[in-house]
């Protein structure tokens, strides 16, 4: 072990989280050992356990930090179109999912029954739903309740679909993103007073343009 660097408690915690995040991203959850975290951080196991009493506690802290960062990077800027906002948010999350495949699979499969991990994921999905509700053209409170229910189900659908995709990539990343975006647009259209994305799907996306009749040979 290299000589221990003196850090403030907050800086030490940040360092341990960084080491943990790197290891959980690089290896399956079962293969990450607290001894290795301590060794790579250059600290004793006792000091590591003083900050995080278990591997599960360290992972939960790493995942909470990731969820906070994902929310910060998901802009949902009202100046952008809804499709642009959805695409940006999906790209932010897919970037993280691809770079941290093992961590995402651990949270959604290995630790699926852990109440702390489930709370982290639920809180992030609720925050994303609230942001989407804030930028959608809702006619009244009744429409808001209906749209909120759709968004809640859609976010769970996206979560399940992306986790399955990480396990077995049955389509390209762009196709996955567009499936997710298209799914929520299709679900929202009947509930909104105006079409939130009149130009979706884009030309050449495999479906005839909206309002343009298909031509058939005689």
PDB file of C-alpha atoms in Angstrom:
ATOM      1  CA  UNK A   1       0.000   0.000   0.000  1.00  0.00           C
ATOM      2  CA  UNK A   2       1.320   3.431  -0.899  1.00  0.00           C
ATOM      3  CA  UNK A   3       1.798   6.018   1.883  1.00  0.00           C
ATOM      4  CA  UNK A   4      -1.562   7.422   2.907  1.00  0.00           C
ATOM      5  CA  UNK A   5      -2.321  10.923   1.683  1.00  0.00           C
ATOM      6  CA  UNK A   6      -3.833  13.186   4.327  1.00  0.00           C
ATOM      7  CA  UNK A   7      -7.267  14.382   3.238  1.00  0.00           C
ATOM      8  CA  UNK A   8     -10.226  16.024   4.914  1.00  0.00           C
ATOM      9  CA  UNK A   9     -13.122  13.652   5.682  1.00  0.00           C
ATOM     10  CA  UNK A  10     -15.121  15.104   2.761  1.00  0.00           C
ATOM     11  CA  UNK A  11     -12.217  14.764   0.353  1.00  0.00           C
ATOM     12  CA  UNK A  12     -11.476  11.240   1.575  1.00  0.00           C
ATOM     13  CA  UNK A  13     -15.100  10.235   1.031  1.00  0.00           C
ATOM     14  CA  UNK A  14     -14.996  11.722  -2.476  1.00  0.00           C
ATOM     15  CA  UNK A  15     -11.807   9.797  -3.218  1.00  0.00           C
ATOM     16  CA  UNK A  16     -13.304   6.523  -2.004  1.00  0.00           C
ATOM     17  CA  UNK A  17     -16.426   7.122  -4.064  1.00  0.00           C
ATOM     18  CA  UNK A  18     -14.300   7.737  -7.163  1.00  0.00           C
ATOM     19  CA  UNK A  19     -12.364   4.507  -6.618  1.00  0.00           C
ATOM     20  CA  UNK A  20     -15.574   2.606  -5.931  1.00  0.00           C
ATOM     21  CA  UNK A  21     -17.279   4.017  -9.017  1.00  0.00           C
ATOM     22  CA  UNK A  22     -14.335   2.979 -11.179  1.00  0.00           C
ATOM     23  CA  UNK A  23     -14.271  -0.563  -9.824  1.00  0.00           C
ATOM     24  CA  UNK A  24     -18.048  -1.085  -9.950  1.00  0.00           C
ATOM     25  CA  UNK A  25     -18.022   0.111 -13.566  1.00  0.00           C
ATOM     26  CA  UNK A  26     -15.159  -2.186 -14.551  1.00  0.00           C
ATOM     27  CA  UNK A  27     -16.190  -5.398 -12.776  1.00  0.00           C
ATOM     28  CA  UNK A  28     -19.323  -7.347 -11.846  1.00  0.00           C
ATOM     29  CA  UNK A  29     -20.567  -6.493  -8.354  1.00  0.00           C
ATOM     30  CA  UNK A  30     -19.517  -9.845  -6.876  1.00  0.00           C
ATOM     31  CA  UNK A  31     -15.927  -9.342  -8.067  1.00  0.00           C
ATOM     32  CA  UNK A  32     -15.416  -5.980  -6.362  1.00  0.00           C
ATOM     33  CA  UNK A  33     -13.746  -6.455  -2.980  1.00  0.00           C
ATOM     34  CA  UNK A  34     -13.573  -3.828  -0.263  1.00  0.00           C
ATOM     35  CA  UNK A  35      -9.930  -4.795   0.235  1.00  0.00           C
ATOM     36  CA  UNK A  36      -9.205  -3.779  -3.347  1.00  0.00           C
ATOM     37  CA  UNK A  37     -11.047  -0.465  -2.881  1.00  0.00           C
ATOM     38  CA  UNK A  38      -8.907   0.278   0.173  1.00  0.00           C
ATOM     39  CA  UNK A  39      -5.714  -0.739  -1.610  1.00  0.00           C
ATOM     40  CA  UNK A  40      -6.398   1.414  -4.683  1.00  0.00           C
ATOM     41  CA  UNK A  41      -7.340   4.357  -2.485  1.00  0.00           C
ATOM     42  CA  UNK A  42      -4.180   3.908  -0.437  1.00  0.00           C
ATOM     43  CA  UNK A  43      -6.049   3.592   2.875  1.00  0.00           C
ATOM     44  CA  UNK A  44      -6.515   0.928   5.497  1.00  0.00           C
ATOM     45  CA  UNK A  45      -9.598  -1.254   5.475  1.00  0.00           C
ATOM     46  CA  UNK A  46     -10.510   0.204   8.856  1.00  0.00           C
ATOM     47  CA  UNK A  47     -10.593   3.710   7.399  1.00  0.00           C
ATOM     48  CA  UNK A  48     -12.652   2.547   4.426  1.00  0.00           C
ATOM     49  CA  UNK A  49     -15.180   0.860   6.710  1.00  0.00           C
ATOM     50  CA  UNK A  50     -15.340   4.002   8.826  1.00  0.00           C
ATOM     51  CA  UNK A  51     -16.761   5.811   5.795  1.00  0.00           C
ATOM     52  CA  UNK A  52     -18.722   2.898   4.304  1.00  0.00           C
ATOM     53  CA  UNK A  53     -19.642   0.028   6.650  1.00  0.00           C
ATOM     54  CA  UNK A  54     -20.250  -2.437   3.796  1.00  0.00           C
ATOM     55  CA  UNK A  55     -19.792  -2.934   0.080  1.00  0.00           C
ATOM     56  CA  UNK A  56     -23.535  -2.416  -0.320  1.00  0.00           C
ATOM     57  CA  UNK A  57     -23.285   0.951   1.443  1.00  0.00           C
ATOM     58  CA  UNK A  58     -20.407   2.000  -0.819  1.00  0.00           C
ATOM     59  CA  UNK A  59     -22.317   0.960  -3.932  1.00  0.00           C
ATOM     60  CA  UNK A  60     -25.437   2.835  -2.787  1.00  0.00           C
ATOM     61  CA  UNK A  61     -23.380   6.000  -2.286  1.00  0.00           C
ATOM     62  CA  UNK A  62     -21.785   5.573  -5.721  1.00  0.00           C
ATOM     63  CA  UNK A  63     -25.178   5.070  -7.339  1.00  0.00           C
ATOM     64  CA  UNK A  64     -26.707   8.046  -5.540  1.00  0.00           C
ATOM     65  CA  UNK A  65     -23.877  10.231  -6.808  1.00  0.00           C
ATOM     66  CA  UNK A  66     -24.463   8.935 -10.342  1.00  0.00           C
ATOM     67  CA  UNK A  67     -28.216   9.605 -10.128  1.00  0.00           C
ATOM     68  CA  UNK A  68     -27.563  13.168  -8.950  1.00  0.00           C
ATOM     69  CA  UNK A  69     -25.132  13.713 -11.818  1.00  0.00           C
ATOM     70  CA  UNK A  70     -27.554  12.320 -14.386  1.00  0.00           C
ATOM     71  CA  UNK A  71     -30.284  14.668 -13.174  1.00  0.00           C
ATOM     72  CA  UNK A  72     -27.883  17.606 -13.341  1.00  0.00           C
ATOM     73  CA  UNK A  73     -26.912  16.745 -16.921  1.00  0.00           C
ATOM     74  CA  UNK A  74     -30.498  16.148 -18.119  1.00  0.00           C
ATOM     75  CA  UNK A  75     -31.393  19.687 -19.117  1.00  0.00           C
ATOM     76  CA  UNK A  76     -34.969  19.544 -20.479  1.00  0.00           C
ATOM     77  CA  UNK A  77     -34.539  23.104 -21.748  1.00  0.00           C
ATOM     78  CA  UNK A  78     -37.936  24.650 -22.691  1.00  0.00           C
ATOM     79  CA  UNK A  79     -36.162  26.471 -25.537  1.00  0.00           C
ATOM     80  CA  UNK A  80     -35.634  23.095 -27.231  1.00  0.00           C
ATOM     81  CA  UNK A  81     -38.357  21.032 -28.879  1.00  0.00           C
ATOM     82  CA  UNK A  82     -39.772  18.102 -26.916  1.00  0.00           C
ATOM     83  CA  UNK A  83     -37.977  15.645 -29.196  1.00  0.00           C
ATOM     84  CA  UNK A  84     -34.670  17.461 -28.606  1.00  0.00           C
ATOM     85  CA  UNK A  85     -35.242  17.388 -24.845  1.00  0.00           C
ATOM     86  CA  UNK A  86     -36.117  13.705 -24.824  1.00  0.00           C
ATOM     87  CA  UNK A  87     -33.192  12.843 -27.080  1.00  0.00           C
ATOM     88  CA  UNK A  88     -30.737  14.801 -24.919  1.00  0.00           C
ATOM     89  CA  UNK A  89     -32.006  13.116 -21.752  1.00  0.00           C
ATOM     90  CA  UNK A  90     -31.852   9.655 -23.306  1.00  0.00           C
ATOM     91  CA  UNK A  91     -28.311  10.287 -24.589  1.00  0.00           C
ATOM     92  CA  UNK A  92     -27.126  11.379 -21.138  1.00  0.00           C
ATOM     93  CA  UNK A  93     -28.492   8.224 -19.566  1.00  0.00           C
ATOM     94  CA  UNK A  94     -27.308   5.893 -22.324  1.00  0.00           C
ATOM     95  CA  UNK A  95     -23.816   7.375 -22.072  1.00  0.00           C
ATOM     96  CA  UNK A  96     -23.794   6.437 -18.398  1.00  0.00           C
ATOM     97  CA  UNK A  97     -25.367   3.008 -18.943  1.00  0.00           C
ATOM     98  CA  UNK A  98     -22.813   2.025 -21.582  1.00  0.00           C
ATOM     99  CA  UNK A  99     -19.816   3.333 -19.609  1.00  0.00           C
ATOM    100  CA  UNK A 100     -21.058   1.754 -16.352  1.00  0.00           C
ATOM    101  CA  UNK A 101     -22.695  -1.433 -17.589  1.00  0.00           C
ATOM    102  CA  UNK A 102     -21.695  -3.515 -14.554  1.00  0.00           C
ATOM    103  CA  UNK A 103     -22.925  -0.909 -12.082  1.00  0.00           C
ATOM    104  CA  UNK A 104     -26.284  -0.549 -13.836  1.00  0.00           C
ATOM    105  CA  UNK A 105     -26.778  -4.310 -13.959  1.00  0.00           C
ATOM    106  CA  UNK A 106     -25.824  -4.569 -10.286  1.00  0.00           C
ATOM    107  CA  UNK A 107     -28.390  -1.951  -9.279  1.00  0.00           C
ATOM    108  CA  UNK A 108     -31.175  -3.456 -11.371  1.00  0.00           C
ATOM    109  CA  UNK A 109     -30.480  -7.142 -10.935  1.00  0.00           C
ATOM    110  CA  UNK A 110     -28.016  -8.109  -8.196  1.00  0.00           C
ATOM    111  CA  UNK A 111     -29.362  -5.522  -5.752  1.00  0.00           C
ATOM    112  CA  UNK A 112     -32.890  -5.333  -7.148  1.00  0.00           C
ATOM    113  CA  UNK A 113     -34.394  -6.037  -3.729  1.00  0.00           C
ATOM    114  CA  UNK A 114     -32.276  -3.533  -1.824  1.00  0.00           C
ATOM    115  CA  UNK A 115     -34.599  -0.770  -0.503  1.00  0.00           C
ATOM    116  CA  UNK A 116     -31.877   1.892  -0.563  1.00  0.00           C
ATOM    117  CA  UNK A 117     -31.024   1.253  -4.217  1.00  0.00           C
ATOM    118  CA  UNK A 118     -34.714   1.109  -5.139  1.00  0.00           C
ATOM    119  CA  UNK A 119     -35.308   4.448  -3.408  1.00  0.00           C
ATOM    120  CA  UNK A 120     -32.452   6.057  -5.348  1.00  0.00           C
ATOM    121  CA  UNK A 121     -33.878   4.872  -8.658  1.00  0.00           C
ATOM    122  CA  UNK A 122     -37.455   5.768  -7.749  1.00  0.00           C
ATOM    123  CA  UNK A 123     -36.441   9.275  -6.678  1.00  0.00           C
ATOM    124  CA  UNK A 124     -34.589   9.862  -9.935  1.00  0.00           C
ATOM    125  CA  UNK A 125     -37.528   8.643 -12.029  1.00  0.00           C
ATOM    126  CA  UNK A 126     -39.912  10.844 -10.031  1.00  0.00           C
ATOM    127  CA  UNK A 127     -37.667  13.865 -10.578  1.00  0.00           C
ATOM    128  CA  UNK A 128     -37.505  13.185 -14.326  1.00  0.00           C
ATOM    129  CA  UNK A 129     -41.290  12.805 -14.456  1.00  0.00           C
ATOM    130  CA  UNK A 130     -41.778  16.143 -12.690  1.00  0.00           C
ATOM    131  CA  UNK A 131     -39.439  17.871 -15.140  1.00  0.00           C
ATOM    132  CA  UNK A 132     -41.244  16.420 -18.137  1.00  0.00           C
ATOM    133  CA  UNK A 133     -44.618  17.464 -16.738  1.00  0.00           C
ATOM    134  CA  UNK A 134     -43.282  21.003 -16.404  1.00  0.00           C
ATOM    135  CA  UNK A 135     -42.453  21.307 -20.119  1.00  0.00           C
ATOM    136  CA  UNK A 136     -45.501  19.584 -21.645  1.00  0.00           C
ATOM    137  CA  UNK A 137     -48.538  21.560 -22.910  1.00  0.00           C
ATOM    138  CA  UNK A 138     -51.174  20.394 -20.412  1.00  0.00           C
ATOM    139  CA  UNK A 139     -54.739  21.688 -20.750  1.00  0.00           C
ATOM    140  CA  UNK A 140     -55.881  21.156 -17.156  1.00  0.00           C
ATOM    141  CA  UNK A 141     -55.344  19.171 -13.962  1.00  0.00           C
ATOM    142  CA  UNK A 142     -57.145  16.143 -15.373  1.00  0.00           C
ATOM    143  CA  UNK A 143     -54.731  16.035 -18.302  1.00  0.00           C
ATOM    144  CA  UNK A 144     -51.841  16.441 -15.878  1.00  0.00           C
ATOM    145  CA  UNK A 145     -52.881  13.363 -13.892  1.00  0.00           C
ATOM    146  CA  UNK A 146     -53.297  11.269 -17.028  1.00  0.00           C
ATOM    147  CA  UNK A 147     -49.953  12.376 -18.476  1.00  0.00           C
ATOM    148  CA  UNK A 148     -48.219  11.815 -15.140  1.00  0.00           C
ATOM    149  CA  UNK A 149     -49.432   8.216 -15.105  1.00  0.00           C
ATOM    150  CA  UNK A 150     -48.213   7.653 -18.656  1.00  0.00           C
ATOM    151  CA  UNK A 151     -44.804   9.150 -17.877  1.00  0.00           C
ATOM    152  CA  UNK A 152     -44.429   7.009 -14.759  1.00  0.00           C
ATOM    153  CA  UNK A 153     -45.085   3.830 -16.759  1.00  0.00           C
ATOM    154  CA  UNK A 154     -42.878   4.999 -19.639  1.00  0.00           C
ATOM    155  CA  UNK A 155     -39.891   5.676 -17.385  1.00  0.00           C
ATOM    156  CA  UNK A 156     -40.148   2.158 -15.950  1.00  0.00           C
ATOM    157  CA  UNK A 157     -40.433   0.790 -19.505  1.00  0.00           C
ATOM    158  CA  UNK A 158     -37.261   2.662 -20.500  1.00  0.00           C
ATOM    159  CA  UNK A 159     -35.430   1.369 -17.437  1.00  0.00           C
ATOM    160  CA  UNK A 160     -36.361  -2.264 -18.121  1.00  0.00           C
ATOM    161  CA  UNK A 161     -35.660  -1.991 -21.845  1.00  0.00           C
ATOM    162  CA  UNK A 162     -32.238  -0.406 -21.326  1.00  0.00           C
ATOM    163  CA  UNK A 163     -31.201  -2.993 -18.737  1.00  0.00           C
ATOM    164  CA  UNK A 164     -32.231  -5.797 -21.092  1.00  0.00           C
ATOM    165  CA  UNK A 165     -30.312  -4.077 -23.904  1.00  0.00           C
ATOM    166  CA  UNK A 166     -27.165  -3.932 -21.767  1.00  0.00           C
ATOM    167  CA  UNK A 167     -27.431  -7.683 -21.297  1.00  0.00           C
ATOM    168  CA  UNK A 168     -28.100  -8.504 -24.930  1.00  0.00           C
ATOM    169  CA  UNK A 169     -27.816  -5.752 -27.544  1.00  0.00           C
ATOM    170  CA  UNK A 170     -30.595  -6.680 -29.960  1.00  0.00           C
ATOM    171  CA  UNK A 171     -30.520  -3.292 -31.724  1.00  0.00           C
ATOM    172  CA  UNK A 172     -28.222  -0.309 -32.116  1.00  0.00           C
ATOM    173  CA  UNK A 173     -27.959   2.361 -29.469  1.00  0.00           C
ATOM    174  CA  UNK A 174     -29.630   4.899 -31.785  1.00  0.00           C
ATOM    175  CA  UNK A 175     -32.497   2.501 -32.439  1.00  0.00           C
ATOM    176  CA  UNK A 176     -32.917   1.934 -28.708  1.00  0.00           C
ATOM    177  CA  UNK A 177     -33.040   5.673 -28.069  1.00  0.00           C
ATOM    178  CA  UNK A 178     -35.539   6.261 -30.860  1.00  0.00           C
ATOM    179  CA  UNK A 179     -37.769   3.415 -29.670  1.00  0.00           C
ATOM    180  CA  UNK A 180     -37.903   5.049 -26.230  1.00  0.00           C
ATOM    181  CA  UNK A 181     -38.582   8.520 -27.618  1.00  0.00           C
ATOM    182  CA  UNK A 182     -41.195   7.233 -30.054  1.00  0.00           C
ATOM    183  CA  UNK A 183     -42.944   5.225 -27.331  1.00  0.00           C
ATOM    184  CA  UNK A 184     -43.601   8.230 -25.109  1.00  0.00           C
ATOM    185  CA  UNK A 185     -44.624  10.476 -28.005  1.00  0.00           C
ATOM    186  CA  UNK A 186     -47.143   7.897 -29.181  1.00  0.00           C
ATOM    187  CA  UNK A 187     -48.512   7.475 -25.664  1.00  0.00           C
ATOM    188  CA  UNK A 188     -48.822  11.221 -25.022  1.00  0.00           C
ATOM    189  CA  UNK A 189     -50.446  12.324 -28.288  1.00  0.00           C
ATOM    190  CA  UNK A 190     -54.008  11.254 -27.373  1.00  0.00           C
ATOM    191  CA  UNK A 191     -53.771  13.145 -24.057  1.00  0.00           C
ATOM    192  CA  UNK A 192     -52.482  16.518 -25.249  1.00  0.00           C
ATOM    193  CA  UNK A 193     -54.387  19.354 -26.887  1.00  0.00           C
ATOM    194  CA  UNK A 194     -51.620  19.801 -29.441  1.00  0.00           C
ATOM    195  CA  UNK A 195     -49.193  17.358 -31.024  1.00  0.00           C
ATOM    196  CA  UNK A 196     -45.977  17.644 -28.973  1.00  0.00           C
ATOM    197  CA  UNK A 197     -43.825  16.481 -31.905  1.00  0.00           C
ATOM    198  CA  UNK A 198     -45.505  16.992 -35.286  1.00  0.00           C
ATOM    199  CA  UNK A 199     -42.273  16.141 -37.137  1.00  0.00           C
ATOM    200  CA  UNK A 200     -41.869  12.759 -35.436  1.00  0.00           C
ATOM    201  CA  UNK A 201     -41.097  10.171 -36.721  1.00  0.00           C
ATOM    202  CA  UNK A 202     -38.424  11.723 -38.925  1.00  0.00           C
ATOM    203  CA  UNK A 203     -38.420  11.017 -42.638  1.00  0.00           C
ATOM    204  CA  UNK A 204     -36.769   7.700 -43.478  1.00  0.00           C
ATOM    205  CA  UNK A 205     -37.489   6.227 -40.047  1.00  0.00           C
ATOM    206  CA  UNK A 206     -39.390   3.292 -41.493  1.00  0.00           C
ATOM    207  CA  UNK A 207     -42.903   4.743 -41.418  1.00  0.00           C
ATOM    208  CA  UNK A 208     -44.758   6.901 -43.956  1.00  0.00           C
ATOM    209  CA  UNK A 209     -44.816  10.623 -43.237  1.00  0.00           C
ATOM    210  CA  UNK A 210     -47.790  11.840 -41.228  1.00  0.00           C
ATOM    211  CA  UNK A 211     -50.493  13.144 -43.523  1.00  0.00           C
ATOM    212  CA  UNK A 212     -48.868  11.827 -46.698  1.00  0.00           C
ATOM    213  CA  UNK A 213     -50.785   9.004 -48.424  1.00  0.00           C
ATOM    214  CA  UNK A 214     -48.957   5.841 -49.358  1.00  0.00           C
ATOM    215  CA  UNK A 215     -48.791   5.033 -53.068  1.00  0.00           C
ATOM    216  CA  UNK A 216     -49.460   1.537 -54.283  1.00  0.00           C
ATOM    217  CA  UNK A 217     -48.898   0.104 -57.730  1.00  0.00           C
ATOM    218  CA  UNK A 218     -52.102  -0.577 -59.638  1.00  0.00           C
TER     219      UNK A 218
END
